[in-house]
Amino acid sequence: MNQQERRIYLIREMQREMPQYADIPIPEEEMQQRRLLRSLFNLRPPYPASEDFLNVQDAYLSEVIRERGIVEAADLPSVKASPRISLWQGDITTLHCDAIVNAANSALLGCWQPCHSCIDNIIHSLSGVQLRRQDCETLADCYRSCLELAASNGVQSIAFCCISTGVFHFPQKKAAEIATETVLRFLETDTSIRQVIFNVFTDRDRNIYRNLLEG
């Protein structure tokens, strides 16, 4: 199969699984096909998927990821605050590291709004169908628990997005202060995690983290 054949196969299979969307015509234009496929990924409940479906899906997404380009976390420079921390601005789904942290909803099933721009939606859209109220202390606990889980599972490189600063509207500067302080404290006693990457998307976030880590 080529990419178009894979895309149409996946669309038709999900329309068969979800008959309420079966009458949606498959567009001729590639970008519209991609948008329809992403929408169906976002709307599909966590049904079991056949091995054939997963094989086609994984082949399709692997090519999409290859087209988007990969950034090697190991090549990122460290910051002044710690040789084990890197700051990187870009799309977290293109970052090659052991783990990325998803700012997910509490059910961990992904965003259900088709083609929404949140990181939860984007990660689920590029990971496939099989993946699916914070205050200051809760946010710190989030970073600590992710690091503890990573360390216990042998993860050596982990990337964090700017958790809770999107649709949850946590103040960006305060969130960055909590994130950097929590990670720096954890790394003082942990020796298993070799690299923590703070992934930012906006220039403002980049400047906030740069001031905290390079000052």
Short mmCIF file of C-alpha atoms in Angstrom, two decimals:
data_model
loop_
_atom_site.label_atom_id
_atom_site.label_comp_id
_atom_site.label_asym_id
_atom_site.label_seq_id
_atom_site.Cartn_x
_atom_site.Cartn_y
_atom_site.Cartn_z
CA MET A 1 0.00 0.00 0.00
CA ASN A 2 1.06 3.58 -0.62
CA GLN A 3 0.16 6.35 1.83
CA GLN A 4 -3.10 7.25 0.10
CA GLU A 5 -4.22 3.61 0.09
CA ARG A 6 -3.37 3.27 3.78
CA ARG A 7 -5.21 6.48 4.61
CA ILE A 8 -8.37 5.44 2.77
CA TYR A 9 -8.24 1.94 4.30
CA LEU A 10 -8.03 3.40 7.81
CA ILE A 11 -10.86 5.86 7.15
CA ARG A 12 -13.14 3.13 5.77
CA GLU A 13 -12.37 0.76 8.64
CA MET A 14 -13.23 3.40 11.24
CA GLN A 15 -16.38 4.38 9.35
CA ARG A 16 -17.36 0.70 9.46
CA GLU A 17 -16.72 0.63 13.23
CA MET A 18 -18.63 3.89 13.75
CA PRO A 19 -21.66 3.75 11.43
CA GLN A 20 -22.75 7.25 12.45
CA TYR A 21 -19.86 8.55 10.33
CA ALA A 22 -20.26 6.10 7.43
CA ASP A 23 -22.01 8.61 5.17
CA ILE A 24 -19.17 11.14 5.30
CA PRO A 25 -17.64 11.14 1.79
CA ILE A 26 -13.89 10.62 1.54
CA PRO A 27 -12.43 13.81 -0.01
CA GLU A 28 -10.27 13.69 -3.10
CA GLU A 29 -7.71 16.16 -1.74
CA GLU A 30 -4.91 14.75 0.42
CA MET A 31 -5.02 17.35 3.21
CA GLN A 32 -8.78 16.91 3.58
CA GLN A 33 -8.31 13.13 3.75
CA ARG A 34 -5.71 13.65 6.48
CA ARG A 35 -8.09 15.89 8.41
CA LEU A 36 -10.90 13.34 8.16
CA LEU A 37 -8.58 10.54 9.32
CA ARG A 38 -7.39 12.61 12.28
CA SER A 39 -10.99 13.44 13.19
CA LEU A 40 -11.94 9.76 13.19
CA PHE A 41 -8.88 8.94 15.31
CA ASN A 42 -10.07 11.58 17.79
CA LEU A 43 -13.66 10.30 17.85
CA ARG A 44 -12.98 6.56 17.96
CA PRO A 45 -13.74 4.99 21.37
CA PRO A 46 -11.12 2.60 22.83
CA TYR A 47 -12.32 -0.47 20.93
CA PRO A 48 -9.89 -3.34 20.36
CA ALA A 49 -8.28 -3.02 16.94
CA SER A 50 -7.43 -5.83 14.54
CA GLU A 51 -3.82 -6.72 13.80
CA ASP A 52 -4.35 -5.76 10.15
CA PHE A 53 -5.65 -2.32 11.15
CA LEU A 54 -2.75 -1.71 13.53
CA ASN A 55 -0.18 -2.81 10.95
CA VAL A 56 -1.57 -0.41 8.35
CA GLN A 57 -1.95 2.36 10.92
CA ASP A 58 1.61 1.98 12.18
CA ALA A 59 3.02 1.93 8.66
CA TYR A 60 1.05 5.07 7.82
CA LEU A 61 2.03 6.96 10.97
CA SER A 62 5.68 5.93 10.66
CA GLU A 63 5.80 7.56 7.24
CA VAL A 64 4.00 10.67 8.52
CA ILE A 65 6.54 10.98 11.34
CA ARG A 66 9.42 10.47 8.89
CA GLU A 67 8.05 13.28 6.72
CA ARG A 68 7.76 15.61 9.73
CA GLY A 69 11.38 15.00 10.69
CA ILE A 70 12.97 13.72 13.88
CA VAL A 71 14.99 15.67 16.44
CA GLU A 72 17.47 13.62 18.47
CA ALA A 73 17.21 14.51 22.15
CA ALA A 74 20.78 13.33 22.69
CA ASP A 75 22.02 16.10 20.38
CA LEU A 76 20.38 18.92 22.35
CA PRO A 77 22.73 21.12 24.40
CA SER A 78 22.38 21.24 28.17
CA VAL A 79 21.49 24.36 30.13
CA LYS A 80 23.61 26.20 32.67
CA ALA A 81 21.47 25.05 35.62
CA SER A 82 22.21 21.35 35.03
CA PRO A 83 24.14 19.23 32.52
CA ARG A 84 21.19 16.81 32.55
CA ILE A 85 18.56 19.34 31.45
CA SER A 86 17.91 20.64 27.93
CA LEU A 87 15.56 23.35 26.66
CA TRP A 88 14.06 22.88 23.22
CA GLN A 89 11.42 24.78 21.25
CA GLY A 90 9.47 22.72 18.77
CA ASP A 91 6.90 20.00 18.18
CA ILE A 92 7.23 17.42 20.98
CA THR A 93 5.94 14.64 18.71
CA THR A 94 9.08 14.96 16.55
CA LEU A 95 11.45 14.55 19.51
CA HIS A 96 13.30 11.23 19.72
CA CYS A 97 13.67 10.37 23.41
CA ASP A 98 12.60 7.53 25.67
CA ALA A 99 9.37 9.18 26.89
CA ILE A 100 7.27 12.29 26.44
CA VAL A 101 4.78 13.56 29.02
CA ASN A 102 1.26 14.16 27.80
CA ALA A 103 -0.80 16.88 29.49
CA ALA A 104 -3.82 14.60 29.30
CA ASN A 105 -7.31 14.61 30.70
CA SER A 106 -7.91 12.50 33.80
CA ALA A 107 -9.26 9.53 31.84
CA LEU A 108 -6.08 9.34 29.71
CA LEU A 109 -8.22 8.73 26.62
CA GLY A 110 -7.16 11.80 24.67
CA CYS A 111 -9.03 14.87 23.50
CA TRP A 112 -12.40 14.08 21.91
CA GLN A 113 -12.73 17.31 19.91
CA PRO A 114 -11.80 16.56 16.28
CA CYS A 115 -8.57 18.24 15.18
CA HIS A 116 -8.30 20.35 18.34
CA SER A 117 -4.92 22.05 18.66
CA CYS A 118 -4.14 20.83 22.21
CA ILE A 119 -1.05 18.68 22.80
CA ASP A 120 -3.23 15.82 24.08
CA ASN A 121 -5.05 15.69 20.74
CA ILE A 122 -1.86 15.91 18.68
CA ILE A 123 -0.09 13.15 20.64
CA HIS A 124 -3.05 10.79 20.32
CA SER A 125 -3.42 11.63 16.63
CA LEU A 126 0.19 10.63 15.94
CA SER A 127 0.34 7.66 18.35
CA GLY A 128 -2.61 5.72 16.99
CA VAL A 129 -5.85 4.39 18.40
CA GLN A 130 -4.25 2.11 21.02
CA LEU A 131 -3.06 4.99 23.22
CA ARG A 132 -6.00 7.00 24.65
CA ARG A 133 -7.89 21.07 38.31
CA GLN A 134 -4.25 21.51 39.08
CA ASP A 135 -2.92 23.86 41.82
CA CYS A 136 0.76 24.49 42.64
CA GLU A 137 1.34 21.39 44.75
CA THR A 138 -0.63 19.19 42.36
CA LEU A 139 1.44 20.45 39.45
CA ALA A 140 4.68 19.74 41.32
CA ASP A 141 3.36 16.28 42.20
CA CYS A 142 2.68 15.70 38.51
CA TYR A 143 6.31 16.33 37.59
CA ARG A 144 7.60 14.24 40.51
CA SER A 145 5.36 11.28 39.73
CA CYS A 146 6.35 11.34 36.05
CA LEU A 147 10.04 11.36 36.98
CA GLU A 148 9.59 8.58 39.53
CA LEU A 149 7.69 6.48 37.01
CA ALA A 150 10.34 7.12 34.38
CA ALA A 151 13.16 6.16 36.74
CA SER A 152 11.41 2.99 37.86
CA ASN A 153 10.97 1.89 34.25
CA GLY A 154 14.53 2.55 33.12
CA VAL A 155 13.67 5.65 31.08
CA GLN A 156 16.84 7.66 30.54
CA SER A 157 15.46 10.66 28.61
CA ILE A 158 12.09 12.30 29.17
CA ALA A 159 10.49 15.40 27.66
CA PHE A 160 7.93 17.62 29.38
CA CYS A 161 5.61 20.02 27.60
CA CYS A 162 4.38 23.14 29.45
CA ILE A 163 1.83 21.22 31.51
CA SER A 164 -1.45 22.99 32.36
CA THR A 165 -0.58 26.28 30.64
CA GLY A 166 -2.82 25.62 27.64
CA VAL A 167 -6.55 25.03 28.02
CA PHE A 168 -6.12 24.86 31.83
CA HIS A 169 -4.70 28.45 31.85
CA PHE A 170 -2.16 27.92 34.64
CA PRO A 171 0.07 31.05 34.72
CA GLN A 172 3.06 30.36 32.46
CA LYS A 173 5.80 31.83 34.64
CA LYS A 174 4.57 30.14 37.82
CA ALA A 175 4.18 26.82 36.03
CA ALA A 176 7.74 27.08 34.69
CA GLU A 177 9.09 27.90 38.15
CA ILE A 178 7.36 24.84 39.61
CA ALA A 179 8.55 22.62 36.76
CA THR A 180 12.19 23.63 36.88
CA GLU A 181 12.43 23.61 40.67
CA THR A 182 10.80 20.18 40.94
CA VAL A 183 13.02 18.64 38.26
CA LEU A 184 16.22 20.14 39.65
CA ARG A 185 15.41 18.82 43.13
CA PHE A 186 14.63 15.36 41.77
CA LEU A 187 17.89 15.17 39.84
CA GLU A 188 19.84 15.99 43.00
CA THR A 189 19.06 12.51 44.36
CA ASP A 190 18.30 10.49 41.21
CA THR A 191 21.14 9.24 39.02
CA SER A 192 19.22 7.04 36.57
CA ILE A 193 17.63 9.69 34.35
CA ARG A 194 20.29 11.12 32.06
CA GLN A 195 18.30 13.85 30.32
CA VAL A 196 15.19 15.92 31.02
CA ILE A 197 13.98 18.09 28.15
CA PHE A 198 11.71 21.07 28.72
CA ASN A 199 9.80 21.35 25.46
CA VAL A 200 8.31 24.77 24.72
CA PHE A 201 6.26 25.87 21.75
CA THR A 202 5.93 29.65 22.08
CA ASP A 203 8.63 32.30 22.20
CA ARG A 204 7.27 33.52 25.53
CA ASP A 205 7.66 30.11 27.15
CA ARG A 206 11.15 29.76 25.68
CA ASN A 207 12.19 33.06 27.24
CA ILE A 208 10.67 32.18 30.61
CA TYR A 209 12.48 28.84 30.79
CA ARG A 210 15.70 30.33 29.45
CA ASN A 211 15.73 32.94 32.23
CA LEU A 212 15.12 30.27 34.86
CA LEU A 213 17.69 27.77 33.56
CA GLU A 214 20.39 30.00 32.11
CA GLY A 215 20.29 32.93 34.53
#
